[in-house]
mmCIF file of N, CA and C in Angstrom:
data_model
loop_
_atom_site.group_PDB
_atom_site.id
_atom_site.type_symbol
_atom_site.label_atom_id
_atom_site.label_comp_id
_atom_site.label_asym_id
_atom_site.label_seq_id
_atom_site.Cartn_x
_atom_site.Cartn_y
_atom_site.Cartn_z
ATOM 1 N N UNK A 1 80.902 9.345 -20.784
ATOM 2 C CA UNK A 1 79.788 10.264 -20.898
ATOM 3 C C UNK A 1 78.522 9.434 -21.129
ATOM 4 N N UNK A 2 77.573 9.588 -20.250
ATOM 5 C CA UNK A 2 76.328 8.822 -20.332
ATOM 6 C C UNK A 2 75.160 9.790 -20.503
ATOM 7 N N UNK A 3 74.833 10.097 -21.754
ATOM 8 C CA UNK A 3 73.742 11.021 -22.049
ATOM 9 C C UNK A 3 72.526 10.213 -22.451
ATOM 10 N N UNK A 4 71.398 10.512 -21.824
ATOM 11 C CA UNK A 4 70.170 9.794 -22.134
ATOM 12 C C UNK A 4 69.099 10.790 -22.567
ATOM 13 N N UNK A 5 68.300 10.362 -23.509
ATOM 14 C CA UNK A 5 67.189 11.171 -23.978
ATOM 15 C C UNK A 5 65.879 10.477 -23.646
ATOM 16 N N UNK A 6 64.893 11.260 -23.251
ATOM 17 C CA UNK A 6 63.569 10.738 -22.940
ATOM 18 C C UNK A 6 62.652 10.900 -24.144
ATOM 19 N N UNK A 7 61.778 9.922 -24.335
ATOM 20 C CA UNK A 7 60.784 9.977 -25.408
ATOM 21 C C UNK A 7 59.437 10.380 -24.813
ATOM 22 N N UNK A 8 58.463 10.553 -25.671
ATOM 23 C CA UNK A 8 57.113 10.889 -25.208
ATOM 24 C C UNK A 8 56.548 9.776 -24.328
ATOM 25 N N UNK A 9 56.858 8.524 -24.641
ATOM 26 C CA UNK A 9 56.407 7.408 -23.799
ATOM 27 C C UNK A 9 56.963 7.542 -22.385
ATOM 28 N N UNK A 10 58.262 7.835 -22.286
ATOM 29 C CA UNK A 10 58.898 7.992 -20.975
ATOM 30 C C UNK A 10 58.249 9.125 -20.183
ATOM 31 N N UNK A 11 58.073 10.259 -20.828
ATOM 32 C CA UNK A 11 57.520 11.435 -20.153
ATOM 33 C C UNK A 11 56.068 11.211 -19.758
ATOM 34 N N UNK A 12 55.294 10.553 -20.616
ATOM 35 C CA UNK A 12 53.885 10.309 -20.277
ATOM 36 C C UNK A 12 53.771 9.422 -19.043
ATOM 37 N N UNK A 13 54.703 8.483 -18.872
ATOM 38 C CA UNK A 13 54.695 7.626 -17.677
ATOM 39 C C UNK A 13 55.132 8.409 -16.439
ATOM 40 N N UNK A 14 56.192 9.202 -16.579
ATOM 41 C CA UNK A 14 56.699 9.978 -15.445
ATOM 42 C C UNK A 14 55.710 11.032 -14.968
ATOM 43 N N UNK A 15 55.030 11.679 -15.911
ATOM 44 C CA UNK A 15 54.137 12.787 -15.589
ATOM 45 C C UNK A 15 52.671 12.362 -15.495
ATOM 46 N N UNK A 16 52.389 11.099 -15.793
ATOM 47 C CA UNK A 16 51.019 10.579 -15.806
ATOM 48 C C UNK A 16 50.124 11.460 -16.680
ATOM 49 N N UNK A 17 50.566 11.615 -17.929
ATOM 50 C CA UNK A 17 49.818 12.432 -18.886
ATOM 51 C C UNK A 17 49.730 11.694 -20.219
ATOM 52 N N UNK A 18 48.986 12.256 -21.142
ATOM 53 C CA UNK A 18 48.842 11.642 -22.465
ATOM 54 C C UNK A 18 50.129 11.824 -23.274
ATOM 55 N N UNK A 19 50.271 11.004 -24.308
ATOM 56 C CA UNK A 19 51.433 11.146 -25.186
ATOM 57 C C UNK A 19 51.394 12.478 -25.927
ATOM 58 N N UNK A 20 50.198 12.961 -26.231
ATOM 59 C CA UNK A 20 50.073 14.259 -26.897
ATOM 60 C C UNK A 20 50.645 15.361 -26.015
ATOM 61 N N UNK A 21 50.303 15.345 -24.735
ATOM 62 C CA UNK A 21 50.833 16.324 -23.780
ATOM 63 C C UNK A 21 52.348 16.173 -23.658
ATOM 64 N N UNK A 22 52.819 14.934 -23.630
ATOM 65 C CA UNK A 22 54.257 14.675 -23.523
ATOM 66 C C UNK A 22 55.006 15.245 -24.724
ATOM 67 N N UNK A 23 54.443 15.085 -25.923
ATOM 68 C CA UNK A 23 55.071 15.667 -27.114
ATOM 69 C C UNK A 23 55.106 17.192 -27.015
ATOM 70 N N UNK A 24 54.076 17.782 -26.441
ATOM 71 C CA UNK A 24 54.058 19.229 -26.237
ATOM 72 C C UNK A 24 55.155 19.677 -25.287
ATOM 73 N N UNK A 25 55.357 18.904 -24.226
ATOM 74 C CA UNK A 25 56.421 19.204 -23.263
ATOM 75 C C UNK A 25 57.780 19.132 -23.955
ATOM 76 N N UNK A 26 57.983 18.080 -24.740
ATOM 77 C CA UNK A 26 59.245 17.925 -25.470
ATOM 78 C C UNK A 26 59.473 19.110 -26.398
ATOM 79 N N UNK A 27 58.434 19.508 -27.101
ATOM 80 C CA UNK A 27 58.549 20.631 -28.038
ATOM 81 C C UNK A 27 58.943 21.915 -27.308
ATOM 82 N N UNK A 28 58.316 22.175 -26.163
ATOM 83 C CA UNK A 28 58.642 23.379 -25.380
ATOM 84 C C UNK A 28 60.084 23.350 -24.887
ATOM 85 N N UNK A 29 60.496 22.212 -24.334
ATOM 86 C CA UNK A 29 61.849 22.109 -23.792
ATOM 87 C C UNK A 29 62.891 22.212 -24.905
ATOM 88 N N UNK A 30 62.640 21.548 -26.031
ATOM 89 C CA UNK A 30 63.585 21.627 -27.146
ATOM 90 C C UNK A 30 63.668 23.044 -27.697
ATOM 91 N N UNK A 31 62.564 23.757 -27.702
ATOM 92 C CA UNK A 31 62.568 25.147 -28.150
ATOM 93 C C UNK A 31 63.463 25.991 -27.249
ATOM 94 N N UNK A 32 63.363 25.750 -25.960
ATOM 95 C CA UNK A 32 64.200 26.478 -25.002
ATOM 96 C C UNK A 32 65.682 26.157 -25.220
ATOM 97 N N UNK A 33 65.985 24.885 -25.467
ATOM 98 C CA UNK A 33 67.373 24.492 -25.723
ATOM 99 C C UNK A 33 67.902 25.122 -27.011
ATOM 100 N N UNK A 34 67.055 25.186 -28.032
ATOM 101 C CA UNK A 34 67.454 25.797 -29.302
ATOM 102 C C UNK A 34 67.739 27.284 -29.129
ATOM 103 N N UNK A 35 66.976 27.956 -28.270
ATOM 104 C CA UNK A 35 67.215 29.376 -28.001
ATOM 105 C C UNK A 35 68.563 29.586 -27.324
ATOM 106 N N UNK A 36 69.039 28.549 -26.639
ATOM 107 C CA UNK A 36 70.353 28.600 -25.993
ATOM 108 C C UNK A 36 71.468 28.226 -26.969
ATOM 109 N N UNK A 37 71.084 27.939 -28.211
ATOM 110 C CA UNK A 37 72.069 27.614 -29.234
ATOM 111 C C UNK A 37 72.453 26.148 -29.297
ATOM 112 N N UNK A 38 71.687 25.293 -28.648
ATOM 113 C CA UNK A 38 71.987 23.864 -28.633
ATOM 114 C C UNK A 38 71.188 23.129 -29.699
ATOM 115 N N UNK A 39 71.726 22.018 -30.147
ATOM 116 C CA UNK A 39 71.026 21.172 -31.105
ATOM 117 C C UNK A 39 70.069 20.254 -30.357
ATOM 118 N N UNK A 40 68.958 19.924 -30.977
ATOM 119 C CA UNK A 40 67.971 19.042 -30.354
ATOM 120 C C UNK A 40 67.609 17.921 -31.313
ATOM 121 N N UNK A 41 66.941 16.924 -30.772
ATOM 122 C CA UNK A 41 66.457 15.802 -31.570
ATOM 123 C C UNK A 41 64.940 15.775 -31.461
ATOM 124 N N UNK A 42 64.263 15.852 -32.591
ATOM 125 C CA UNK A 42 62.804 15.900 -32.598
ATOM 126 C C UNK A 42 62.226 14.649 -31.922
ATOM 127 N N UNK A 43 61.294 14.868 -31.007
ATOM 128 C CA UNK A 43 60.632 13.757 -30.331
ATOM 129 C C UNK A 43 61.385 13.203 -29.140
ATOM 130 N N UNK A 44 62.501 13.831 -28.793
ATOM 131 C CA UNK A 44 63.302 13.406 -27.638
ATOM 132 C C UNK A 44 63.822 14.647 -26.921
ATOM 133 N N UNK A 45 64.041 14.493 -25.619
ATOM 134 C CA UNK A 45 64.598 15.608 -24.857
ATOM 135 C C UNK A 45 65.649 15.062 -23.895
ATOM 136 N N UNK A 46 66.664 15.866 -23.651
ATOM 137 C CA UNK A 46 67.731 15.478 -22.741
ATOM 138 C C UNK A 46 67.158 15.212 -21.352
ATOM 139 N N UNK A 47 67.514 14.065 -20.787
ATOM 140 C CA UNK A 47 66.980 13.647 -19.488
ATOM 141 C C UNK A 47 67.348 14.628 -18.375
ATOM 142 N N UNK A 48 68.587 15.089 -18.355
ATOM 143 C CA UNK A 48 69.024 16.002 -17.296
ATOM 144 C C UNK A 48 68.288 17.334 -17.368
ATOM 145 N N UNK A 49 68.078 17.841 -18.572
ATOM 146 C CA UNK A 49 67.365 19.105 -18.730
ATOM 147 C C UNK A 49 65.911 18.947 -18.286
ATOM 148 N N UNK A 50 65.275 17.847 -18.674
ATOM 149 C CA UNK A 50 63.903 17.570 -18.253
ATOM 150 C C UNK A 50 63.821 17.503 -16.725
ATOM 151 N N UNK A 51 64.742 16.751 -16.117
ATOM 152 C CA UNK A 51 64.739 16.584 -14.662
ATOM 153 C C UNK A 51 64.907 17.927 -13.954
ATOM 154 N N UNK A 52 65.785 18.771 -14.477
ATOM 155 C CA UNK A 52 66.020 20.093 -13.885
ATOM 156 C C UNK A 52 64.765 20.958 -13.970
ATOM 157 N N UNK A 53 64.109 20.969 -15.127
ATOM 158 C CA UNK A 53 62.938 21.819 -15.331
ATOM 159 C C UNK A 53 61.727 21.371 -14.513
ATOM 160 N N UNK A 54 61.596 20.063 -14.285
ATOM 161 C CA UNK A 54 60.417 19.553 -13.594
ATOM 162 C C UNK A 54 60.693 19.085 -12.166
ATOM 163 N N UNK A 55 61.906 19.282 -11.674
ATOM 164 C CA UNK A 55 62.210 18.988 -10.284
ATOM 165 C C UNK A 55 62.389 17.519 -9.951
ATOM 166 N N UNK A 56 62.689 16.703 -10.947
ATOM 167 C CA UNK A 56 62.997 15.298 -10.684
ATOM 168 C C UNK A 56 64.481 15.202 -10.382
ATOM 169 N N UNK A 57 64.832 14.569 -9.273
ATOM 170 C CA UNK A 57 66.250 14.432 -8.948
ATOM 171 C C UNK A 57 66.839 13.167 -9.551
ATOM 172 N N UNK A 58 66.133 12.063 -9.416
ATOM 173 C CA UNK A 58 66.610 10.792 -9.965
ATOM 174 C C UNK A 58 65.498 10.139 -10.752
ATOM 175 N N UNK A 59 65.703 10.034 -12.037
ATOM 176 C CA UNK A 59 64.697 9.392 -12.884
ATOM 177 C C UNK A 59 65.084 7.939 -13.054
#
């Protein structure tokens, strides 16, 4: 099992946005995961979930 989590630095590079915006994205995605009953890690988001939501096939 190879699970990877993205940080705000990773997301800011992928999305070409500020780290503040990246933290906002992480917060939104983690909130959605929590509503599904899943546990999250503050400041990180599951890579596969991020890729699915933003249309990235291979990060």
